[in-house]
Amino acid sequence: MQILLFDVCGIACALRSTSVRELLPVPRLWCPPALPRPVAGFFNLGGAAVPVIRLDVLLRLRAEPTSSETNLYRHLIMLDGLSVSGPAALLVDRVRDVADIHGAQVSPVPPESSLNGCVEAEIDHQGQLLHLLSLERLLFAEEKLALDELSSHARTRLGEWMVSA
């Protein structure tokens, strides 16, 4: 299995590389009023409004808001499968590496050990413990629906600004 290693508030995490679409620096985000705290904002990627989820807030790891200076060194992990309506991105502190992991390094974590079973396994990688996150269980069903609704509004607004040739 190949995984993407990244840090969130000093905690080493990982995602299966099959869940990752691409890695991006943090662009300028559009933040409509009344966004839920876990949503950092949206950015325009080729005419698509992509929601950005703050993984630190979602996992309740950090309470203070980020600044544009803090975001300078952070990364976005573009994902397929987090949102039903299209791509979404996770805001993380730093993407560190891509690694091949073997079965002996992986210890399954019971679903009841993490919120919604979002940590599916612990991985021993070079003497460090990594939390393998489950993309399917990262958001509750209600959160996915809310994210899709917010994304729909953002797409509509973005479409209103498109200029026809």
Tab-separated table of C-alpha atoms in Angstrom:
chain	number	residue	atom	x	y	z
A	1	MET	CA	0.000	0.000	0.000
A	2	GLN	CA	1.262	3.483	-0.824
A	3	ILE	CA	0.445	6.336	1.570
A	4	LEU	CA	0.849	10.094	1.750
A	5	LEU	CA	2.402	11.264	5.040
A	6	PHE	CA	1.519	14.664	6.486
A	7	ASP	CA	1.405	16.577	9.765
A	8	VAL	CA	-1.531	18.237	11.493
A	9	CYS	CA	-0.699	20.139	14.703
A	10	GLY	CA	2.398	17.998	15.242
A	11	ILE	CA	0.510	14.724	14.765
A	12	ALA	CA	1.735	12.436	12.004
A	13	CYS	CA	-1.112	11.290	9.767
A	14	ALA	CA	-1.489	9.450	6.484
A	15	LEU	CA	-3.973	8.839	3.694
A	16	ARG	CA	-3.977	6.116	1.075
A	17	SER	CA	-2.414	7.593	-2.050
A	18	THR	CA	-5.387	6.317	-4.073
A	19	SER	CA	-7.516	8.947	-2.264
A	20	VAL	CA	-5.189	11.805	-3.219
A	21	ARG	CA	-5.754	13.670	-6.468
A	22	GLU	CA	-2.939	16.216	-6.172
A	23	LEU	CA	-0.999	18.427	-3.758
A	24	LEU	CA	-1.186	22.212	-3.923
A	25	PRO	CA	0.184	25.253	-2.119
A	26	VAL	CA	-2.527	27.221	-0.334
A	27	PRO	CA	-4.092	29.745	-2.741
A	28	ARG	CA	-6.094	32.790	-1.764
A	29	LEU	CA	-9.352	31.459	-0.352
A	30	TRP	CA	-12.785	32.964	-0.809
A	31	CYS	CA	-14.631	32.896	2.533
A	32	PRO	CA	-18.369	33.547	2.259
A	33	PRO	CA	-20.039	34.672	5.488
A	34	ALA	CA	-21.332	32.091	7.955
A	35	LEU	CA	-19.040	29.235	6.935
A	36	PRO	CA	-18.790	26.423	9.485
A	37	ARG	CA	-15.462	26.538	11.385
A	38	PRO	CA	-14.018	23.431	9.662
A	39	VAL	CA	-14.419	25.038	6.219
A	40	ALA	CA	-11.487	27.381	5.551
A	41	GLY	CA	-13.073	28.663	2.347
A	42	PHE	CA	-13.192	27.931	-1.373
A	43	PHE	CA	-10.817	28.402	-4.267
A	44	ASN	CA	-11.356	28.466	-8.004
A	45	LEU	CA	-9.697	25.564	-9.807
A	46	GLY	CA	-10.400	25.809	-13.522
A	47	GLY	CA	-13.876	27.190	-12.959
A	48	ALA	CA	-14.763	24.769	-10.146
A	49	ALA	CA	-15.354	26.024	-6.600
A	50	VAL	CA	-13.312	23.664	-4.404
A	51	PRO	CA	-14.066	23.602	-0.649
A	52	VAL	CA	-11.098	23.534	1.734
A	53	ILE	CA	-11.524	21.635	5.020
A	54	ARG	CA	-9.335	22.520	7.997
A	55	LEU	CA	-8.316	19.111	9.281
A	56	ASP	CA	-7.014	20.628	12.536
A	57	VAL	CA	-10.456	22.056	13.356
A	58	LEU	CA	-12.334	18.994	12.103
A	59	LEU	CA	-10.287	16.757	14.410
A	60	ARG	CA	-10.383	19.372	17.233
A	61	LEU	CA	-6.611	19.647	17.394
A	62	ARG	CA	-6.272	23.438	17.338
A	63	ALA	CA	-8.593	26.246	18.372
A	64	GLU	CA	-6.919	29.392	17.002
A	65	PRO	CA	-7.571	30.579	13.441
A	66	THR	CA	-4.816	30.527	10.851
A	67	SER	CA	-3.427	33.610	9.177
A	68	SER	CA	-2.287	34.104	5.598
A	69	GLU	CA	1.293	34.068	6.923
A	70	THR	CA	0.712	30.700	8.605
A	71	ASN	CA	-0.844	29.347	5.405
A	72	LEU	CA	2.294	30.238	3.460
A	73	TYR	CA	3.953	26.955	4.442
A	74	ARG	CA	0.870	24.738	4.580
A	75	HIS	CA	-0.400	22.387	1.890
A	76	LEU	CA	-3.696	21.402	0.358
A	77	ILE	CA	-4.377	17.744	-0.314
A	78	MET	CA	-6.892	17.549	-3.164
A	79	LEU	CA	-9.160	14.558	-2.718
A	80	ASP	CA	-11.711	12.599	-4.652
A	81	GLY	CA	-14.405	11.071	-2.487
A	82	LEU	CA	-14.653	13.451	0.478
A	83	SER	CA	-17.549	15.363	-1.058
A	84	VAL	CA	-20.293	13.850	-3.183
A	85	SER	CA	-20.538	16.862	-5.478
A	86	GLY	CA	-16.907	17.075	-6.597
A	87	PRO	CA	-13.341	17.510	-5.435
A	88	ALA	CA	-12.500	18.877	-2.009
A	89	ALA	CA	-9.218	19.684	-0.294
A	90	LEU	CA	-7.786	19.169	3.174
A	91	LEU	CA	-5.663	21.936	4.684
A	92	VAL	CA	-2.710	20.394	6.541
A	93	ASP	CA	0.418	21.814	8.154
A	94	ARG	CA	2.897	20.052	5.896
A	95	VAL	CA	2.964	17.142	3.472
A	96	ARG	CA	6.095	15.155	4.243
A	97	ASP	CA	6.454	12.164	1.958
A	98	VAL	CA	4.963	9.302	0.010
A	99	ALA	CA	5.854	5.845	1.324
A	100	ASP	CA	5.236	2.198	0.549
A	101	ILE	CA	3.877	0.353	3.574
A	102	HIS	CA	3.782	-3.389	4.128
A	103	GLY	CA	1.126	-5.328	6.032
A	104	ALA	CA	3.391	-6.000	9.030
A	105	GLN	CA	3.638	-2.239	9.663
A	106	VAL	CA	-0.148	-1.753	9.851
A	107	SER	CA	-2.231	-2.295	13.006
A	108	PRO	CA	-6.005	-1.916	12.515
A	109	VAL	CA	-7.785	0.437	14.918
A	110	PRO	CA	-11.299	-0.513	16.085
A	111	PRO	CA	-13.910	1.934	14.716
A	112	GLU	CA	-15.084	2.853	18.224
A	113	SER	CA	-11.578	4.115	19.095
A	114	SER	CA	-11.930	7.290	17.022
A	115	LEU	CA	-14.750	9.671	16.132
A	116	ASN	CA	-16.846	8.048	13.402
A	117	GLY	CA	-14.007	5.516	12.992
A	118	CYS	CA	-11.962	8.100	11.064
A	119	VAL	CA	-8.647	6.484	12.113
A	120	GLU	CA	-8.632	3.104	10.417
A	121	ALA	CA	-5.109	1.983	11.359
A	122	GLU	CA	-1.846	2.870	13.029
A	123	ILE	CA	1.299	2.504	10.974
A	124	ASP	CA	4.824	2.004	12.267
A	125	HIS	CA	6.948	3.917	9.752
A	126	GLN	CA	10.646	4.335	10.493
A	127	GLY	CA	9.991	4.179	14.231
A	128	GLN	CA	7.227	6.775	14.103
A	129	LEU	CA	3.525	6.087	14.684
A	130	LEU	CA	1.237	7.377	11.916
A	131	HIS	CA	-2.551	7.566	12.012
A	132	LEU	CA	-4.036	6.277	8.766
A	133	LEU	CA	-7.216	8.275	8.177
A	134	SER	CA	-10.247	6.827	6.444
A	135	LEU	CA	-11.443	9.248	3.777
A	136	GLU	CA	-14.888	7.614	3.775
A	137	ARG	CA	-15.337	8.185	7.534
A	138	LEU	CA	-13.646	11.567	7.921
A	139	LEU	CA	-16.969	13.421	7.680
A	140	PHE	CA	-20.368	12.435	9.066
A	141	ALA	CA	-23.137	11.993	6.474
A	142	GLU	CA	-24.716	15.266	7.656
A	143	GLU	CA	-21.402	17.087	7.229
A	144	LYS	CA	-21.050	15.738	3.680
A	145	LEU	CA	-24.539	17.005	2.843
A	146	ALA	CA	-23.779	20.424	4.333
A	147	LEU	CA	-20.473	20.581	2.432
A	148	ASP	CA	-22.243	19.682	-0.810
A	149	GLU	CA	-24.829	22.426	-0.223
A	150	LEU	CA	-22.123	25.014	0.503
A	151	SER	CA	-20.225	23.882	-2.605
A	152	SER	CA	-23.371	24.198	-4.710
A	153	HIS	CA	-23.852	27.812	-3.550
A	154	ALA	CA	-20.177	28.572	-4.254
A	155	ARG	CA	-20.427	27.062	-7.763
A	156	THR	CA	-23.554	29.099	-8.479
A	157	ARG	CA	-21.887	32.301	-7.355
A	158	LEU	CA	-18.735	31.523	-9.322
A	159	GLY	CA	-20.868	30.819	-12.416
A	160	GLU	CA	-22.545	34.209	-12.124
A	161	TRP	CA	-19.149	35.853	-12.646
A	162	MET	CA	-18.222	33.850	-15.737
A	163	VAL	CA	-17.948	35.984	-18.856
A	164	SER	CA	-19.360	34.548	-22.084
A	165	ALA	CA	-17.297	34.974	-25.215
